[in-house]
Amino acid sequence: MTQAVEDKRAVVVEARGVHKHFGQNHVLKGVDLTVYKGEVVVIIGPSGGGKSTFLRTINHLDRPDSGEVCINGAALGVSPKGSRRATLSDAGLSRQRRQVGMVFQQFNLFSHMTALENVMCGPVQVLKTPRAVAQVDAKRLLALVGLADKEASYPAQLSGGQQQRVAIARALAMHPAVMLFDEPTSALDPEMVGEVLKVMLDLSEQGMTMVVVTHEVQFARKAADRILFMEEGRIIEEGRPEELMGNPRNERTRNFLRMVMGEA
Amino acid sequence: MWDWASFLHYIHSPYLLTGAAISLGLSVGAMLIGLIFGVIAAMMRMSERRWLRLPASGYVWLFRGTPVLVQLIIVYTGLPQLGIQLGVVASALIGLGLNEGAYLAEIIRSGVLAVPKGQFEAARAIGMTWPKTMRVVVMPQALRIIIPPLGNAFNGLMKTSSLASVISLEELLRRTELLVQVQFKVLEIFLVAAFYYLVLTTVWSVIQGWLEAYASRSVAEDRTTRRTKLTAAVESAVLSS
């Protein structure tokens, strides 16, 4: 796919010059990223390189110290031109976040709600969807992730893989413009990794726009349109899977891949 | 000499029974006021904004750092000097309620802090505002943690409410004292009062058990919960002894 063709597609996520500090620690040192509609971008790299932090700035769970993130053209946390305040209120930012779905390493299902209630919660509470409508959609999504029979189960009664699939359904219920996955399989027992990756692969094939932080190189090879290698707060190298994995230009990318593939 | 007949006579004295009902009403009222102040103070103390945190911390510091009895007397007999004239009942409700609120604020805050951070983040990530995150996701989970200490606080409050007798509110203890002054059956009448307090706290501990079971229903099948409940039961037994 040539650059010219790519540019005609709608831009969903646009991050420019994102910096983030945690105390003295300069975690993100100016990260830029453009994600087009329907694209699957996988971010790989060593731990502590800023991958997860960067992902969390995309929906402002961590607010960047400088730089900006636009979702469908609107800058997150910034008031529209002409309004008195420079920064958007909590309610305004929350409204913007609806467009961004997120799946966490630790699932973070609401532990006092059943699987079905977890999936319905966003539409009912945030979008004010009537319960009956939200319920139909939630059941459809639970079936989509293969858990139609688990709707009445509480998170504590589900395996890690099942919880993560419910979490994916919960994020999808908001019909987001983009889904963010923060190491979605890192907390899972090995035998459960496959079921979650399969759901993600299905999603990517249905044209969902996705940004995925993961150590699963095989998944990246199969699902990614583009892979970014991130280290020490910067994107060191990016390319299509066969380019980046087959013939990495940067030596650090090469070393990292050799290490990860060696283990696999 | 101990007189069984007097004891059995006063145990259904309408005068003392009404006193017990007033004590219960006072405790419930003060608890509700305390809950309102406690929730607000707890939320303020967890705010990112200093100007919200500071007054709430000051409130907790002040009311936990001074005796309730002193607070009650200041509200009832001290405030009129500043032109704030409150009746006996209003003084007792406000005095006990404000004091209780300071303790409840800490209980509520610790309950909210015990809810894993990921629950906040997941709620925020699906677009919930901060108040909605608290109401829909955090508080229902914090409740499970909060109910045992909250129940103990109410148990304590039913007994602390007897301090209102000092500002001449005719609750159970005050009525007991008044009765003793004319009937002279000191031990019998005070033991009737003690018995009424015991009935109140015992009935409450049963209700508290139901509430705990209700709040824990989402994890009821869990083995860990049974252990938590057992621990809580032991704790409350130790605390109330």
PDB file of C-alpha atoms in Angstrom, chain A residues 50-158:
ATOM      1  CA  GLY A  50       6.777   3.584  27.385  1.00  0.00           C
ATOM      2  CA  LYS A  51       4.413   1.415  25.285  1.00  0.00           C
ATOM      3  CA  SER A  52       1.652   1.152  27.855  1.00  0.00           C
ATOM      4  CA  THR A  53       2.032   4.747  28.961  1.00  0.00           C
ATOM      5  CA  PHE A  54       1.715   5.907  25.378  1.00  0.00           C
ATOM      6  CA  LEU A  55      -1.406   3.786  24.895  1.00  0.00           C
ATOM      7  CA  ARG A  56      -2.890   5.322  28.040  1.00  0.00           C
ATOM      8  CA  THR A  57      -2.288   8.835  26.731  1.00  0.00           C
ATOM      9  CA  ILE A  58      -4.408   8.004  23.668  1.00  0.00           C
ATOM     10  CA  ASN A  59      -7.547   8.123  25.835  1.00  0.00           C
ATOM     11  CA  HIS A  60      -5.964  10.449  28.410  1.00  0.00           C
ATOM     12  CA  LEU A  61      -6.051   7.947  31.261  1.00  0.00           C
ATOM     13  CA  ASP A  62      -2.588   9.455  31.589  1.00  0.00           C
ATOM     14  CA  ARG A  63      -2.623  13.032  30.385  1.00  0.00           C
ATOM     15  CA  PRO A  64       0.384  13.994  28.284  1.00  0.00           C
ATOM     16  CA  ASP A  65       2.583  16.756  29.740  1.00  0.00           C
ATOM     17  CA  SER A  66       2.827  18.214  26.254  1.00  0.00           C
ATOM     18  CA  GLY A  67       1.731  17.316  22.772  1.00  0.00           C
ATOM     19  CA  GLU A  68      -1.780  16.389  21.796  1.00  0.00           C
ATOM     20  CA  VAL A  69      -3.958  13.473  20.838  1.00  0.00           C
ATOM     21  CA  CYS A  70      -6.835  13.845  18.383  1.00  0.00           C
ATOM     22  CA  ILE A  71      -9.614  11.301  18.029  1.00  0.00           C
ATOM     23  CA  ASN A  72     -11.568  11.708  14.795  1.00  0.00           C
ATOM     24  CA  GLY A  73     -10.066  15.173  14.463  1.00  0.00           C
ATOM     25  CA  ALA A  74     -10.988  16.513  17.905  1.00  0.00           C
ATOM     26  CA  ALA A  75      -8.159  17.209  20.341  1.00  0.00           C
ATOM     27  CA  LEU A  76      -8.704  15.336  23.620  1.00  0.00           C
ATOM     28  CA  GLY A  77      -9.119  17.442  26.727  1.00  0.00           C
ATOM     29  CA  VAL A  78      -9.109  20.697  24.772  1.00  0.00           C
ATOM     30  CA  SER A  79     -12.149  22.944  24.619  1.00  0.00           C
ATOM     31  CA  PRO A  80     -13.478  23.794  21.179  1.00  0.00           C
ATOM     32  CA  LYS A  81     -12.302  27.166  19.856  1.00  0.00           C
ATOM     33  CA  GLY A  82     -14.144  30.158  21.188  1.00  0.00           C
ATOM     34  CA  SER A  83     -15.018  28.742  24.588  1.00  0.00           C
ATOM     35  CA  ARG A  84     -13.713  30.459  27.697  1.00  0.00           C
ATOM     36  CA  ARG A  85     -11.822  27.554  29.196  1.00  0.00           C
ATOM     37  CA  ALA A  86      -8.673  26.172  27.634  1.00  0.00           C
ATOM     38  CA  THR A  87      -8.975  22.711  29.163  1.00  0.00           C
ATOM     39  CA  LEU A  88     -12.086  20.622  28.842  1.00  0.00           C
ATOM     40  CA  SER A  89     -14.145  19.724  31.910  1.00  0.00           C
ATOM     41  CA  ASP A  90     -14.288  16.210  33.307  1.00  0.00           C
ATOM     42  CA  ALA A  91     -17.669  15.714  31.646  1.00  0.00           C
ATOM     43  CA  GLY A  92     -16.316  16.920  28.299  1.00  0.00           C
ATOM     44  CA  LEU A  93     -13.310  14.620  28.396  1.00  0.00           C
ATOM     45  CA  SER A  94     -15.509  11.715  29.473  1.00  0.00           C
ATOM     46  CA  ARG A  95     -17.694  12.384  26.450  1.00  0.00           C
ATOM     47  CA  GLN A  96     -14.643  12.175  24.184  1.00  0.00           C
ATOM     48  CA  ARG A  97     -13.450   8.954  25.821  1.00  0.00           C
ATOM     49  CA  ARG A  98     -16.603   7.138  24.712  1.00  0.00           C
ATOM     50  CA  GLN A  99     -15.072   6.878  21.260  1.00  0.00           C
ATOM     51  CA  VAL A 100     -12.053   4.991  22.543  1.00  0.00           C
ATOM     52  CA  GLY A 101     -12.440   1.444  23.844  1.00  0.00           C
ATOM     53  CA  MET A 102      -9.774   0.051  26.130  1.00  0.00           C
ATOM     54  CA  VAL A 103      -8.829  -3.448  27.214  1.00  0.00           C
ATOM     55  CA  PHE A 104      -6.493  -3.784  30.194  1.00  0.00           C
ATOM     56  CA  GLN A 105      -3.841  -6.283  31.137  1.00  0.00           C
ATOM     57  CA  GLN A 106      -5.704  -7.094  34.387  1.00  0.00           C
ATOM     58  CA  PHE A 107      -9.179  -7.156  32.686  1.00  0.00           C
ATOM     59  CA  ASN A 108     -10.649  -4.821  35.331  1.00  0.00           C
ATOM     60  CA  LEU A 109     -14.165  -6.168  34.998  1.00  0.00           C
ATOM     61  CA  PHE A 110     -16.540  -4.559  37.480  1.00  0.00           C
ATOM     62  CA  SER A 111     -16.460  -7.229  40.142  1.00  0.00           C
ATOM     63  CA  HIS A 112     -19.932  -6.528  41.553  1.00  0.00           C
ATOM     64  CA  MET A 113     -21.650  -6.998  38.186  1.00  0.00           C
ATOM     65  CA  THR A 114     -22.378 -10.104  36.132  1.00  0.00           C
ATOM     66  CA  ALA A 115     -20.806 -10.505  32.705  1.00  0.00           C
ATOM     67  CA  LEU A 116     -23.982  -9.207  31.068  1.00  0.00           C
ATOM     68  CA  GLU A 117     -24.206  -6.218  33.428  1.00  0.00           C
ATOM     69  CA  ASN A 118     -20.568  -5.412  32.731  1.00  0.00           C
ATOM     70  CA  VAL A 119     -21.233  -5.237  29.009  1.00  0.00           C
ATOM     71  CA  MET A 120     -24.486  -3.287  29.415  1.00  0.00           C
ATOM     72  CA  CYS A 121     -23.064  -0.856  31.935  1.00  0.00           C
ATOM     73  CA  GLY A 122     -21.450   1.568  29.481  1.00  0.00           C
ATOM     74  CA  PRO A 123     -24.413   1.946  27.111  1.00  0.00           C
ATOM     75  CA  VAL A 124     -26.970   2.203  29.932  1.00  0.00           C
ATOM     76  CA  GLN A 125     -25.026   4.523  32.236  1.00  0.00           C
ATOM     77  CA  VAL A 126     -23.084   6.603  29.747  1.00  0.00           C
ATOM     78  CA  LEU A 127     -25.030   6.560  26.474  1.00  0.00           C
ATOM     79  CA  LYS A 128     -28.465   6.370  28.163  1.00  0.00           C
ATOM     80  CA  THR A 129     -29.443   3.488  25.902  1.00  0.00           C
ATOM     81  CA  PRO A 130     -32.723   1.889  27.073  1.00  0.00           C
ATOM     82  CA  ARG A 131     -31.979  -1.258  29.085  1.00  0.00           C
ATOM     83  CA  ALA A 132     -33.864  -3.552  26.722  1.00  0.00           C
ATOM     84  CA  VAL A 133     -31.877  -2.320  23.722  1.00  0.00           C
ATOM     85  CA  ALA A 134     -28.570  -2.471  25.595  1.00  0.00           C
ATOM     86  CA  GLN A 135     -29.345  -5.996  26.719  1.00  0.00           C
ATOM     87  CA  VAL A 136     -29.925  -7.270  23.195  1.00  0.00           C
ATOM     88  CA  ASP A 137     -26.659  -5.708  22.048  1.00  0.00           C
ATOM     89  CA  ALA A 138     -24.769  -7.025  25.091  1.00  0.00           C
ATOM     90  CA  LYS A 139     -26.006 -10.561  24.449  1.00  0.00           C
ATOM     91  CA  ARG A 140     -24.927 -10.270  20.818  1.00  0.00           C
ATOM     92  CA  LEU A 141     -21.452  -9.143  21.905  1.00  0.00           C
ATOM     93  CA  LEU A 142     -21.096 -11.892  24.496  1.00  0.00           C
ATOM     94  CA  ALA A 143     -21.997 -14.388  21.784  1.00  0.00           C
ATOM     95  CA  LEU A 144     -19.412 -12.735  19.527  1.00  0.00           C
ATOM     96  CA  VAL A 145     -16.660 -13.418  22.068  1.00  0.00           C
ATOM     97  CA  GLY A 146     -18.013 -16.949  22.619  1.00  0.00           C
ATOM     98  CA  LEU A 147     -19.480 -16.447  26.079  1.00  0.00           C
ATOM     99  CA  ALA A 148     -23.231 -16.474  25.491  1.00  0.00           C
ATOM    100  CA  ASP A 149     -23.612 -19.069  28.249  1.00  0.00           C
ATOM    101  CA  LYS A 150     -21.740 -17.010  30.841  1.00  0.00           C
ATOM    102  CA  GLU A 151     -23.894 -13.906  30.971  1.00  0.00           C
ATOM    103  CA  ALA A 152     -25.049 -14.500  34.555  1.00  0.00           C
ATOM    104  CA  SER A 153     -21.568 -15.237  35.903  1.00  0.00           C
ATOM    105  CA  TYR A 154     -19.671 -12.820  38.089  1.00  0.00           C
ATOM    106  CA  PRO A 155     -16.042 -12.093  37.190  1.00  0.00           C
ATOM    107  CA  ALA A 156     -14.780 -14.165  40.125  1.00  0.00           C
ATOM    108  CA  GLN A 157     -16.476 -17.203  38.576  1.00  0.00           C
ATOM    109  CA  LEU A 158     -14.763 -16.798  35.191  1.00  0.00           C
TER     110      LEU A 158
END
